[in-house]
XYZ file of C-alpha atoms in Angstrom:
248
model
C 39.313 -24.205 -48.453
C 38.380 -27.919 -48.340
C 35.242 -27.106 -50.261
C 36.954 -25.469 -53.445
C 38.364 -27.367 -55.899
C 41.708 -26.151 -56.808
C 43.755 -27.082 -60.256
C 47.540 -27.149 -60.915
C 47.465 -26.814 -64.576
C 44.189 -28.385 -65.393
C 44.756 -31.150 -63.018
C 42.790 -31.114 -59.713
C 44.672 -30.081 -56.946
C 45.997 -32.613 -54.068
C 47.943 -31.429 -51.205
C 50.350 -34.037 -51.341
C 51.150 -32.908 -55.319
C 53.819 -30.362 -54.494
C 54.542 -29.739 -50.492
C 56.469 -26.535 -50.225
C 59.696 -27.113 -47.800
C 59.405 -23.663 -46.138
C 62.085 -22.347 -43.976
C 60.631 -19.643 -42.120
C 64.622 -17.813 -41.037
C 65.181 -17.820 -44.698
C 61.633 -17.351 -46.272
C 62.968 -18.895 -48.969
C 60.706 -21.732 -50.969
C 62.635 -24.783 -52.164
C 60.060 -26.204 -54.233
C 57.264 -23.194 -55.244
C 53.657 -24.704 -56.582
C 52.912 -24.117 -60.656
C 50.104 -21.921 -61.349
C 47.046 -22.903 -59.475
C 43.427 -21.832 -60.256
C 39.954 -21.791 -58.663
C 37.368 -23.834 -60.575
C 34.162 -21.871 -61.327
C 30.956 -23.873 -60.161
C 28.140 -24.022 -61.935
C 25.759 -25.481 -60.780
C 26.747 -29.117 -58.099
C 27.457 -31.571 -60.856
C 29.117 -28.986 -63.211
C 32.361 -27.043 -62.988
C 34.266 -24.702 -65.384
C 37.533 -24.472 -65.407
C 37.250 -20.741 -65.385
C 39.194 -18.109 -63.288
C 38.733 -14.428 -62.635
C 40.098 -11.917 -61.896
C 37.752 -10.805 -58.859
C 39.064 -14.285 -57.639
C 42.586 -12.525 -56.857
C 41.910 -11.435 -53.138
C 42.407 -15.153 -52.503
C 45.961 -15.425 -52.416
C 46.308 -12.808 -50.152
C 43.538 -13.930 -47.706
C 45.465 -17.487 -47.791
C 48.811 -16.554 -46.817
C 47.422 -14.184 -44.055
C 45.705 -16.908 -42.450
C 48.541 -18.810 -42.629
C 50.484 -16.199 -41.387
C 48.036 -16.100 -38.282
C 47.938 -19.502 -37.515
C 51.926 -19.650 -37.521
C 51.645 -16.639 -34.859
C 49.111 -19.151 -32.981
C 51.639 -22.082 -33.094
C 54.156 -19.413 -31.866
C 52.730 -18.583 -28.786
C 52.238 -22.565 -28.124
C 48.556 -22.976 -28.892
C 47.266 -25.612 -30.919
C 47.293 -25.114 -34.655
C 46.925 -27.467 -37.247
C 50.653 -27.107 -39.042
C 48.971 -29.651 -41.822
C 46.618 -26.580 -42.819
C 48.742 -24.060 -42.523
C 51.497 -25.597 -45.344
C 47.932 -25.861 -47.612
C 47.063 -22.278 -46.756
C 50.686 -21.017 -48.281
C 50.954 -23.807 -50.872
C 47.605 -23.166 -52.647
C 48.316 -19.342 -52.082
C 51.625 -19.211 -53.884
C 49.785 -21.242 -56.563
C 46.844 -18.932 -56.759
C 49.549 -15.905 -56.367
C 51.840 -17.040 -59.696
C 48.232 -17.647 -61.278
C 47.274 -14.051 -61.199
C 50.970 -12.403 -61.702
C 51.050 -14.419 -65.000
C 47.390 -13.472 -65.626
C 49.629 -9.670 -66.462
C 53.096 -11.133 -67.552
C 51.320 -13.591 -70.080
C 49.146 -11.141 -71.868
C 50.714 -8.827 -75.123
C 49.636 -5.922 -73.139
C 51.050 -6.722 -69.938
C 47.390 -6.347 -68.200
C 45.254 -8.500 -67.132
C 41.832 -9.958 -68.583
C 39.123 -10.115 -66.746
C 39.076 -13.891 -66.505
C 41.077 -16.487 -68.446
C 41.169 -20.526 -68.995
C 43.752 -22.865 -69.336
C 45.013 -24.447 -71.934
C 47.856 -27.096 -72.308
C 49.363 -25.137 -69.126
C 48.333 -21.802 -70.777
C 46.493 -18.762 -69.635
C 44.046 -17.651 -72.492
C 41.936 -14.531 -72.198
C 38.128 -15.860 -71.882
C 36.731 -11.734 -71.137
C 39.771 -9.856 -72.797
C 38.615 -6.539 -71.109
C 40.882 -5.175 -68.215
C 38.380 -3.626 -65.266
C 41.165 -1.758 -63.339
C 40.350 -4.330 -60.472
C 42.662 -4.390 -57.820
C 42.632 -7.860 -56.893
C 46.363 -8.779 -57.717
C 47.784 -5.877 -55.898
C 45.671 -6.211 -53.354
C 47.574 -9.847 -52.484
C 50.786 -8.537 -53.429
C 50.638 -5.609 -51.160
C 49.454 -8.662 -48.613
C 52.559 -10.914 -49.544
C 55.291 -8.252 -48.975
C 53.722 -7.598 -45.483
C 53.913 -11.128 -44.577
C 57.155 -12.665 -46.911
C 58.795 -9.632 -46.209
C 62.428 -10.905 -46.758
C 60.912 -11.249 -50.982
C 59.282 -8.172 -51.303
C 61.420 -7.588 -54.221
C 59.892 -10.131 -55.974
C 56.289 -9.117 -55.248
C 57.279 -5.035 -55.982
C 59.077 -6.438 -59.091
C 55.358 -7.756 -60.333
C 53.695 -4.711 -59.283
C 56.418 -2.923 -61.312
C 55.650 -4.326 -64.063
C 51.556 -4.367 -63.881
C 51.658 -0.590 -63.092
C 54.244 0.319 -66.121
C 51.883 -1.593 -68.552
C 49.136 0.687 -67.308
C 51.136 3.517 -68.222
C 51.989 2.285 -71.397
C 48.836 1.144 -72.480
C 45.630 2.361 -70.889
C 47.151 6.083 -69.310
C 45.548 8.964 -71.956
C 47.110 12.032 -73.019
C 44.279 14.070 -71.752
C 44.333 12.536 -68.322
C 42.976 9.440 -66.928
C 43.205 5.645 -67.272
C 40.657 4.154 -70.308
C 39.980 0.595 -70.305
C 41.397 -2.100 -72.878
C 39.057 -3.953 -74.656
C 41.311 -6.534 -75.406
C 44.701 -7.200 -73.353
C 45.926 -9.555 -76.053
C 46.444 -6.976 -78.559
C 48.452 -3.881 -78.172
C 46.774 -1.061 -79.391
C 47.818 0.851 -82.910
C 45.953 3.616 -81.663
C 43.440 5.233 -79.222
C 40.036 4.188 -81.132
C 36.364 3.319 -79.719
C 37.135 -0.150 -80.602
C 40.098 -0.216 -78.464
C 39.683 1.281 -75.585
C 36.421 1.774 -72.978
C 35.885 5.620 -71.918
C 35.921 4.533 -68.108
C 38.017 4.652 -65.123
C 36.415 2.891 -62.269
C 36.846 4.769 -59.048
C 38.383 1.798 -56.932
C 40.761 2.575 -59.469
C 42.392 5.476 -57.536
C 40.440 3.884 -54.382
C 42.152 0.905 -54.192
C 44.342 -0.174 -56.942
C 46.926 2.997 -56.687
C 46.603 2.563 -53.186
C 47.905 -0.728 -52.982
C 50.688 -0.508 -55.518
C 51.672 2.633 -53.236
C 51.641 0.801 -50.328
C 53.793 -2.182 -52.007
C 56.714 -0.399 -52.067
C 57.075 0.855 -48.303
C 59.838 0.255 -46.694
C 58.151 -0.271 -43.316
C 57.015 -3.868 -43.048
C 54.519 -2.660 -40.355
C 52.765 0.280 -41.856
C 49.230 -0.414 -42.444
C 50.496 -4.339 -42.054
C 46.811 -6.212 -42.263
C 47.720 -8.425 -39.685
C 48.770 -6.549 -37.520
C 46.384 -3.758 -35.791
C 44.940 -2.638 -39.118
C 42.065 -4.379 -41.588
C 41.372 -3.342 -44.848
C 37.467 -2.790 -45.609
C 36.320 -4.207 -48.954
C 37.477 -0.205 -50.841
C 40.650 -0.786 -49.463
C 40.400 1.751 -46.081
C 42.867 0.653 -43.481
C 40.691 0.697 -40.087
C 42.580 0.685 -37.004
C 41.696 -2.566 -34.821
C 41.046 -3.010 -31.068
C 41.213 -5.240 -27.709
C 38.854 -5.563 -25.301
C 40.073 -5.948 -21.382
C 37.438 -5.205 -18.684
C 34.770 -4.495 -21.159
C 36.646 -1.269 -22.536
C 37.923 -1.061 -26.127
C 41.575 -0.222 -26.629
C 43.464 0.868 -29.958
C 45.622 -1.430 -30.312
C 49.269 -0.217 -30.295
């Protein structure tokens, strides 16, 4: 994390810019970061202040490390607590980033990467992918803020209903927009892309399925389970005396 170069806004990112006062009995944020956004580097002198949508894991990577180190500071080894408050702050940043990548578009679904402008999220690749990014982390943040999971399901809500609305055919299947900034007047080449991605099913139904369990430890990915790259939960194990155990 200390070698990306994060921006609130179109301002580069300092730690010190917006502390979040967490109070972990409450999970409740006093002060929650504006939209934050990975820079794209170009090349070591030049960097775009581009953000896509692949980029989305991110949040959900963040607050699970911070989730982990908390458990580490729990069970009274050292952690550094200074890291841990940047691991959540930058991920709620990056996590209102790619909600309002969805809730900011006509459509309700996301481009495939976006600028900024004046505070603004602008469509740079209009097309939606069907990635899975965003739900991915969401799914991620009702596992570990479990006491607002309402708020996360409440996003994935939203996301999936704009996929039915918008990109779900008559005939069956999912077709991609060509541009999320414009609803569609009707279903026309120019419109739409005759694909659905299989991570589609794969992973993105997966996860918003798995958003809206009512078990906080089913399939948790901290806890006893990791999620491969096409979103298969593998089971995870301990080693005592040189024999592997499933881990309960």
């Amino acid at each position: 994390i200390e070698k990306l170069t994060f921006y609130i806004d179109g301002t580069p990112y300092k730690a010190n810019h917006t502390r979040i006062r967490h109070d972990p009995e409450q999970e409740s944020v006093v002060k929650r970061p504006s939209k934050m956004f990975m820079a794209e580097l170009k090349t070591d002198s030049m960097m775009v202040q581009k953000f896509e949508h692949l980029a989305c894991f991110a949040p959900g990577m963040l607050i699970l490390g911070s989730a982990a180190m908390n458990e580490t500071r729990d069970r009274g080894l050292v952690t550094d607590a200074h890291t841990m408050r940047e691991h959540e702050e930058v991920a709620e940043g990056l996590m209102n980033t790619c909600t309002a990548m969805y809730s900011e578009m006509a459509t309700g679904i996301a481009a495939d990467s976006v600028t900024f402008r004046d505070g603004k999220i602008v469509a740079s690749n209009t097309i939606n992918k069907q990635r899975p990014e965003t739900a991915e982390s969401l799914f991620v943040f009702t596992r570990v803020r479990w006491k607002r999971r309402k708020e996360y399901q409440a996003a994935a809500r939203d996301m999936y209903q704009s996929f039915e609305k918008h990109a779900r055919m008559p005939w069956g299947g999912y077709a991609q927009l060509r541009n999320v900034m414009q609803v569609p007047k009707g279903i026309t080449i120019g419109s739409y892309s005759d694909v659905q991605e299989t991570y589609f099913t794969a992973e993105l139904l997966k996860y918003w399925y798995l958003l809206f369990s009512d078990d906080q430890d089913f399939l948790h990915p901290g806890q006893h389970w990791v999620f491969n790259t096409e979103a298969h939960p593998l089971p995870t194990f301990r080693l005592s005396d040189g024999v592997l155990y499933e881990c309960d």
